[in-house]
CSV table of C-alpha atoms in Angstrom, one decimal:
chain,number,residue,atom,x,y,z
Y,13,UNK,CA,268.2,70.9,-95.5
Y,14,UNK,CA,271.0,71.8,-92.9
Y,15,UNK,CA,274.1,72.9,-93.9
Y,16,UNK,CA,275.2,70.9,-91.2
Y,17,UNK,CA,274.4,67.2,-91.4
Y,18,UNK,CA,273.5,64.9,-88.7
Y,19,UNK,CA,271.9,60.9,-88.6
Y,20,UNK,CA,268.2,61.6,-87.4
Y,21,UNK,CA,268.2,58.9,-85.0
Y,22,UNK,CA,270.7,57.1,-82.6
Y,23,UNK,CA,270.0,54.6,-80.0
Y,24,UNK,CA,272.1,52.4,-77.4
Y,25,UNK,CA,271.5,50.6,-74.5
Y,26,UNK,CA,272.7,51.7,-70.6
Y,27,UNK,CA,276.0,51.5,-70.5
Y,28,UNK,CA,277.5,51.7,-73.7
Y,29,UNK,CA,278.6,54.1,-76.2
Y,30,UNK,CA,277.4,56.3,-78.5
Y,31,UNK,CA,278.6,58.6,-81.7
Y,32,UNK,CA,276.8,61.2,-83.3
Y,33,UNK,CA,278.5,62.4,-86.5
Y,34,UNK,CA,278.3,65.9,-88.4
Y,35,UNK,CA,279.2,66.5,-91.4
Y,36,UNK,CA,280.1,70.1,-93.0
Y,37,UNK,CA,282.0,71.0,-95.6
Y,38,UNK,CA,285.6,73.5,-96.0
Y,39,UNK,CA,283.1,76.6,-95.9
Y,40,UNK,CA,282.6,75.8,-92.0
Y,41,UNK,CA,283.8,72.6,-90.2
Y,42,UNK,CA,286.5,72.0,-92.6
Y,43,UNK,CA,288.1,76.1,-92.6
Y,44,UNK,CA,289.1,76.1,-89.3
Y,45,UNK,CA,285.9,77.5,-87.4
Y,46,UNK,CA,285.2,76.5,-84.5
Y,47,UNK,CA,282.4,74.3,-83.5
Y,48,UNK,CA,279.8,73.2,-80.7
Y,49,UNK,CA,277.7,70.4,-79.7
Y,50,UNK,CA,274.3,71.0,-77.7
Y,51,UNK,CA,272.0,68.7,-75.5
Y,52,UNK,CA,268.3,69.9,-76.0
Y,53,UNK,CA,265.8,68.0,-73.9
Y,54,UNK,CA,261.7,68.1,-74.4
Y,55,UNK,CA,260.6,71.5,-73.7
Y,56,UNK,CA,264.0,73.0,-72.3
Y,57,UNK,CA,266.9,75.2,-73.7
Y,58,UNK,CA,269.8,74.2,-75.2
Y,59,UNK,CA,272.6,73.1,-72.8
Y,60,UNK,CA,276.2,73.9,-74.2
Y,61,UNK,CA,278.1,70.5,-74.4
Y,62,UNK,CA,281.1,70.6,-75.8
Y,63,UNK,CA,282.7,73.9,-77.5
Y,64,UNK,CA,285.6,74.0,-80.1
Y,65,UNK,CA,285.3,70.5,-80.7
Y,66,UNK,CA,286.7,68.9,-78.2
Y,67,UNK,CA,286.6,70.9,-74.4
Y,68,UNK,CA,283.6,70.3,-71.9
Y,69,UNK,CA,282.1,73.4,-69.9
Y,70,UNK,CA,282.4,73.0,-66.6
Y,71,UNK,CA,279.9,70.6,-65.2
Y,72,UNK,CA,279.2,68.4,-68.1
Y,73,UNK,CA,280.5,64.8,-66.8
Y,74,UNK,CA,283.9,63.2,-68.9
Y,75,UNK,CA,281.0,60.9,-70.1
Y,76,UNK,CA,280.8,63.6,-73.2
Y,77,UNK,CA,284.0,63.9,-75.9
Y,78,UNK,CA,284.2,66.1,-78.6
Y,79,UNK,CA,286.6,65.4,-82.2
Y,80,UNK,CA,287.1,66.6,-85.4
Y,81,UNK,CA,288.7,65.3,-88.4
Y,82,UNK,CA,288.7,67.1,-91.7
Y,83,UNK,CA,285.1,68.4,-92.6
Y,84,UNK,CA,283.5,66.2,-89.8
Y,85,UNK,CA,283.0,66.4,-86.1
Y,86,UNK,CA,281.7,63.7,-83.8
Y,87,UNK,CA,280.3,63.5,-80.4
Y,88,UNK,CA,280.8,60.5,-78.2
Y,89,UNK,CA,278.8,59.6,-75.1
Y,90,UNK,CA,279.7,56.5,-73.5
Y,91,UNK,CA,278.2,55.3,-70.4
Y,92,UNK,CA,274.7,55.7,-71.8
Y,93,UNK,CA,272.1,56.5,-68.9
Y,94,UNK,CA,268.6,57.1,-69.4
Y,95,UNK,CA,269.3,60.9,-68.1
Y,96,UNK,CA,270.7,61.2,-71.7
Y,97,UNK,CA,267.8,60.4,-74.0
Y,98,UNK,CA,267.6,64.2,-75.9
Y,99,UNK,CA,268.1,66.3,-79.0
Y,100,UNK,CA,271.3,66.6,-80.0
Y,101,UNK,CA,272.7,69.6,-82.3
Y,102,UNK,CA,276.1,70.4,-83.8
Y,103,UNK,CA,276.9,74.1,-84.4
Y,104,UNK,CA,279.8,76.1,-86.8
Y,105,UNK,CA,280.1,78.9,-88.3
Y,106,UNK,CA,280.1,78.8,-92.3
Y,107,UNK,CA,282.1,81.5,-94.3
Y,108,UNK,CA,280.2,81.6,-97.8
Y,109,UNK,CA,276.7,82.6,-95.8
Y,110,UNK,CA,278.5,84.5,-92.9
Y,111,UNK,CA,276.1,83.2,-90.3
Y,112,UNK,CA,276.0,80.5,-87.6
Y,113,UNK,CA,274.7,76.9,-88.7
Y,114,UNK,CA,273.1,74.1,-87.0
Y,115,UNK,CA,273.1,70.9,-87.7
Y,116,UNK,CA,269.2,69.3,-88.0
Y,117,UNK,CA,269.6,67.2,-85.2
Y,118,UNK,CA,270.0,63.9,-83.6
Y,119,UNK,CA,267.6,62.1,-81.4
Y,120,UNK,CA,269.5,59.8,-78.9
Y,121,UNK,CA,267.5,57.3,-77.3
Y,122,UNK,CA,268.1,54.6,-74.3
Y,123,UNK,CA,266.7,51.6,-75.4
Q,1,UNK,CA,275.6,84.3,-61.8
Q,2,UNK,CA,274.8,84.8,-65.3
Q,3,UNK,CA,271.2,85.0,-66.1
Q,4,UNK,CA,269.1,85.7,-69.6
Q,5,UNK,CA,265.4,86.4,-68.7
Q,6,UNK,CA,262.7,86.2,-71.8
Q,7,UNK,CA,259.7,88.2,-72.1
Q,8,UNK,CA,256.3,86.0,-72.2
Q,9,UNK,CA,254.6,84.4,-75.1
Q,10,UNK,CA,252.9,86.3,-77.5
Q,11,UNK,CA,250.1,85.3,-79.9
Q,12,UNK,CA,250.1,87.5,-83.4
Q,13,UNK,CA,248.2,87.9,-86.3
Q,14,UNK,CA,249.5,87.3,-89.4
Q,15,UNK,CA,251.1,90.5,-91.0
Q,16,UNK,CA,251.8,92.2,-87.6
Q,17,UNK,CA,255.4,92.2,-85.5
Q,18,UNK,CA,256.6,90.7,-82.7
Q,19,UNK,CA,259.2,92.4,-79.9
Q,20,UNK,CA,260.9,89.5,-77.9
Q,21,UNK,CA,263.5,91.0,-75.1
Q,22,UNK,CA,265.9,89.5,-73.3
Q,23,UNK,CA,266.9,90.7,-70.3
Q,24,UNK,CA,270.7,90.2,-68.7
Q,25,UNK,CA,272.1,90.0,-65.4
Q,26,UNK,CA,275.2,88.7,-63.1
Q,27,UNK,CA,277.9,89.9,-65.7
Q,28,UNK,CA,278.9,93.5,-67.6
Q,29,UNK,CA,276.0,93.4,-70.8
Q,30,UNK,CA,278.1,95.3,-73.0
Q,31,UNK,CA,280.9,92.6,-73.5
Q,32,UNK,CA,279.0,89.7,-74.6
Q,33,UNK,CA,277.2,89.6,-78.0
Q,34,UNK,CA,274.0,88.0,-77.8
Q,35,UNK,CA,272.3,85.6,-80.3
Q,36,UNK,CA,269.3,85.3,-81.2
Q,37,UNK,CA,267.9,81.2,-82.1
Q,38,UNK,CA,264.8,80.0,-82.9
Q,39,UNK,CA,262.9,76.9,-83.1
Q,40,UNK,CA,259.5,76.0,-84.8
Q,41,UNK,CA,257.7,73.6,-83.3
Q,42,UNK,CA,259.0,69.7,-83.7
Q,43,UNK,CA,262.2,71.1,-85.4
Q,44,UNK,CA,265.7,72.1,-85.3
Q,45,UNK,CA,267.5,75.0,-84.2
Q,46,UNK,CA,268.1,78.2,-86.6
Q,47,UNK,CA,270.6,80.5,-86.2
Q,48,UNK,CA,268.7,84.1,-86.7
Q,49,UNK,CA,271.4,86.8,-85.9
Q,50,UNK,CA,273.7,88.7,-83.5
Q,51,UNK,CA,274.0,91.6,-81.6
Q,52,UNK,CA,277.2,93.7,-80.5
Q,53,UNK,CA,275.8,95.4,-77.2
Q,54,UNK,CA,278.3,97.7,-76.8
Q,55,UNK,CA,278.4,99.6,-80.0
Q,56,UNK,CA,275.2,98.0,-81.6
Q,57,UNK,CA,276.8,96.3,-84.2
Q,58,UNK,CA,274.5,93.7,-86.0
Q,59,UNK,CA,274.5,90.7,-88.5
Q,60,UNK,CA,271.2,88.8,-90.0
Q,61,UNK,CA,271.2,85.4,-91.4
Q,62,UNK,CA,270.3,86.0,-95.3
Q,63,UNK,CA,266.7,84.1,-94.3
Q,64,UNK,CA,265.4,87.1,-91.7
Q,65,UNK,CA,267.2,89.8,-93.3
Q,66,UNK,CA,265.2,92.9,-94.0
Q,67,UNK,CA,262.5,90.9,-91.3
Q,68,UNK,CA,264.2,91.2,-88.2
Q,69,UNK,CA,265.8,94.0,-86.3
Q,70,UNK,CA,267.8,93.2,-83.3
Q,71,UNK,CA,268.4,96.3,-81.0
Q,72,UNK,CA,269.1,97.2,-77.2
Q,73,UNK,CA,268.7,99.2,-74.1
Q,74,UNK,CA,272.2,99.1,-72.1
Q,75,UNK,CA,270.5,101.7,-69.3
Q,76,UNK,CA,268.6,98.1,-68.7
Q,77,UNK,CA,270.8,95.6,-70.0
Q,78,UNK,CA,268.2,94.0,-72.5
Q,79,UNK,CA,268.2,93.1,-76.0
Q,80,UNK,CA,265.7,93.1,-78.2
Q,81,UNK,CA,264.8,90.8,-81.3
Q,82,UNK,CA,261.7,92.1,-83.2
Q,83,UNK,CA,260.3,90.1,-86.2
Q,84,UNK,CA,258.0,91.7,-88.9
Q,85,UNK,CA,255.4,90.7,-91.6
Q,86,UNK,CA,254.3,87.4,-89.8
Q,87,UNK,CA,253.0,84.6,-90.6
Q,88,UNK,CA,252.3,80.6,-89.5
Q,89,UNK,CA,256.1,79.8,-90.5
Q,90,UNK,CA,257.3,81.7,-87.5
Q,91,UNK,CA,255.2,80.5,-85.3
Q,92,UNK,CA,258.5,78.9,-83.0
Q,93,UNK,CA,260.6,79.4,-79.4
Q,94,UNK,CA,262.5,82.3,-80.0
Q,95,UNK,CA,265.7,82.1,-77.8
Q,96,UNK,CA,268.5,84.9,-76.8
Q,97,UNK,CA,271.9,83.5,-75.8
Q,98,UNK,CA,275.5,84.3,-75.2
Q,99,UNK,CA,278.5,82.9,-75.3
Q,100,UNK,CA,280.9,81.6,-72.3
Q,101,UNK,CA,284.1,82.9,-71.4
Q,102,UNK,CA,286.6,82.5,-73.5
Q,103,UNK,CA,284.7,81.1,-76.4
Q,104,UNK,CA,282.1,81.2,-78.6
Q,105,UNK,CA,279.8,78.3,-77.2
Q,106,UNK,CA,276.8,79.3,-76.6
Q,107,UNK,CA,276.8,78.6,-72.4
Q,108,UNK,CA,274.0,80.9,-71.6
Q,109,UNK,CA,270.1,80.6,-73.0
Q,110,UNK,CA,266.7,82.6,-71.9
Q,111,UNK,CA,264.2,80.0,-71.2
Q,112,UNK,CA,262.8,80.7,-74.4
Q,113,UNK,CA,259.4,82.8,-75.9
Q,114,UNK,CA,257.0,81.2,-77.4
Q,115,UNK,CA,255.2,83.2,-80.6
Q,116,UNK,CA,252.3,82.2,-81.9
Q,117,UNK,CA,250.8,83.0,-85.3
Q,118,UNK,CA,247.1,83.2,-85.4
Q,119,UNK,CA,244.8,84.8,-87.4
């Protein structure tokens, strides 16, 4: 069980938009640390999204937004294209076990 | 341009260790920690540990420590991650990373090595 906690499954079709929550808890989201989202696709490495919540890397399209609110973060992708069918992975750092955390997940698909 | 190469895939037998290195380029290897992540096969990402490169500094997650030593070789600008005491739970993508400028996003990822666990 991930101290970071994502919906398994998301799904949209082209064109429209998209949140992925992930919920922690004031030992990591919610204390102030900062936190990441990642794109992961079949067989690849993971591509930095969005880092400290809210600001893109360059080269990820405006398509991608980052937020945070309390304990929780959330990644919106709107525009759907069928490019962005992947693994999707929310990241913090969490005080009472001094390491880095993932969240388990989210698979987007393009219906 | 910054670039984290990863050794090949190994196949080990249960019990032995495994020495995964990472080797960077296109930036100064001593000013960027490098993480090390793993993934077992149809799963999610795990945080394992970081490495200071400049003075060697280290920190485990609870789950590998004791099990994995993370070291480097700043003549060659490499890191190393080696697991010990095998077995079929580890069998996973092992992946070294570092963070982008400015932050602590992960920006930069080895294209991953692939351990394998077989007796």
């Amino acid at each position: 069980q991930s101290v970071l906690t994502q919906p398994p499954s998301v799904s949209g079709a082209p064109g429209q938009r998209v949140t992925i929550s992930c919920t922690g808890t004031s030992s990591n989201i919610g204390a102030g640390y900062a936190g990441h989202w990642y794109q992961q696709r079949p067989g690849t490495a993971p591509k930095l999204l969005i880092y400290g919540y809210t600001n893109r890397p360059s080269g990820v399209p405006d398509r991608f937004s980052g937020s945070k609110s309390g304990t929780s973060a959330s990644l919106a992708i709107s525009g759907l294209q069928a490019d962005d069918e992947a693994d999707y992975y929310c990241q913090s750092f969490d005080s009472s076990l001094s390491a880095w955390v993932f969240g388990g997940g989210t698979k987007l698909t393009v219906v | 341009q910054v670039q984290l190469v990863q050794s090949g895939a190994e196949v080990k037998k249960p019990g032995a260790s495994v020495k995964v290195s990472c080797k960077a380029s296109g930036y100064t290897f001593a000013h960027s920690d490098i993480n090390w992540v793993r993934q077992a096969p149809g799963q999610g990402l795990e945080w394992m540990g970081w490495m200071n490169p400049y003075n060697g500094e280290v920190g485990y997650a609870q789950k590998f420590q004791g099990r994995a030593t993370m070291t480097r070789d700043t003549s060659t600008s490499t890191a190393y991650m080696e697991l010990s005491n095998l077995t079929s739970d580890d069998r996973a993508v092992y992946y070294c990373s570092r963070h982008i400028e400015g932050g602590t996003g992960q920006g930069y990822w080895g294209q991953g090595t692939l351990v394998a666990v077989s007796s």
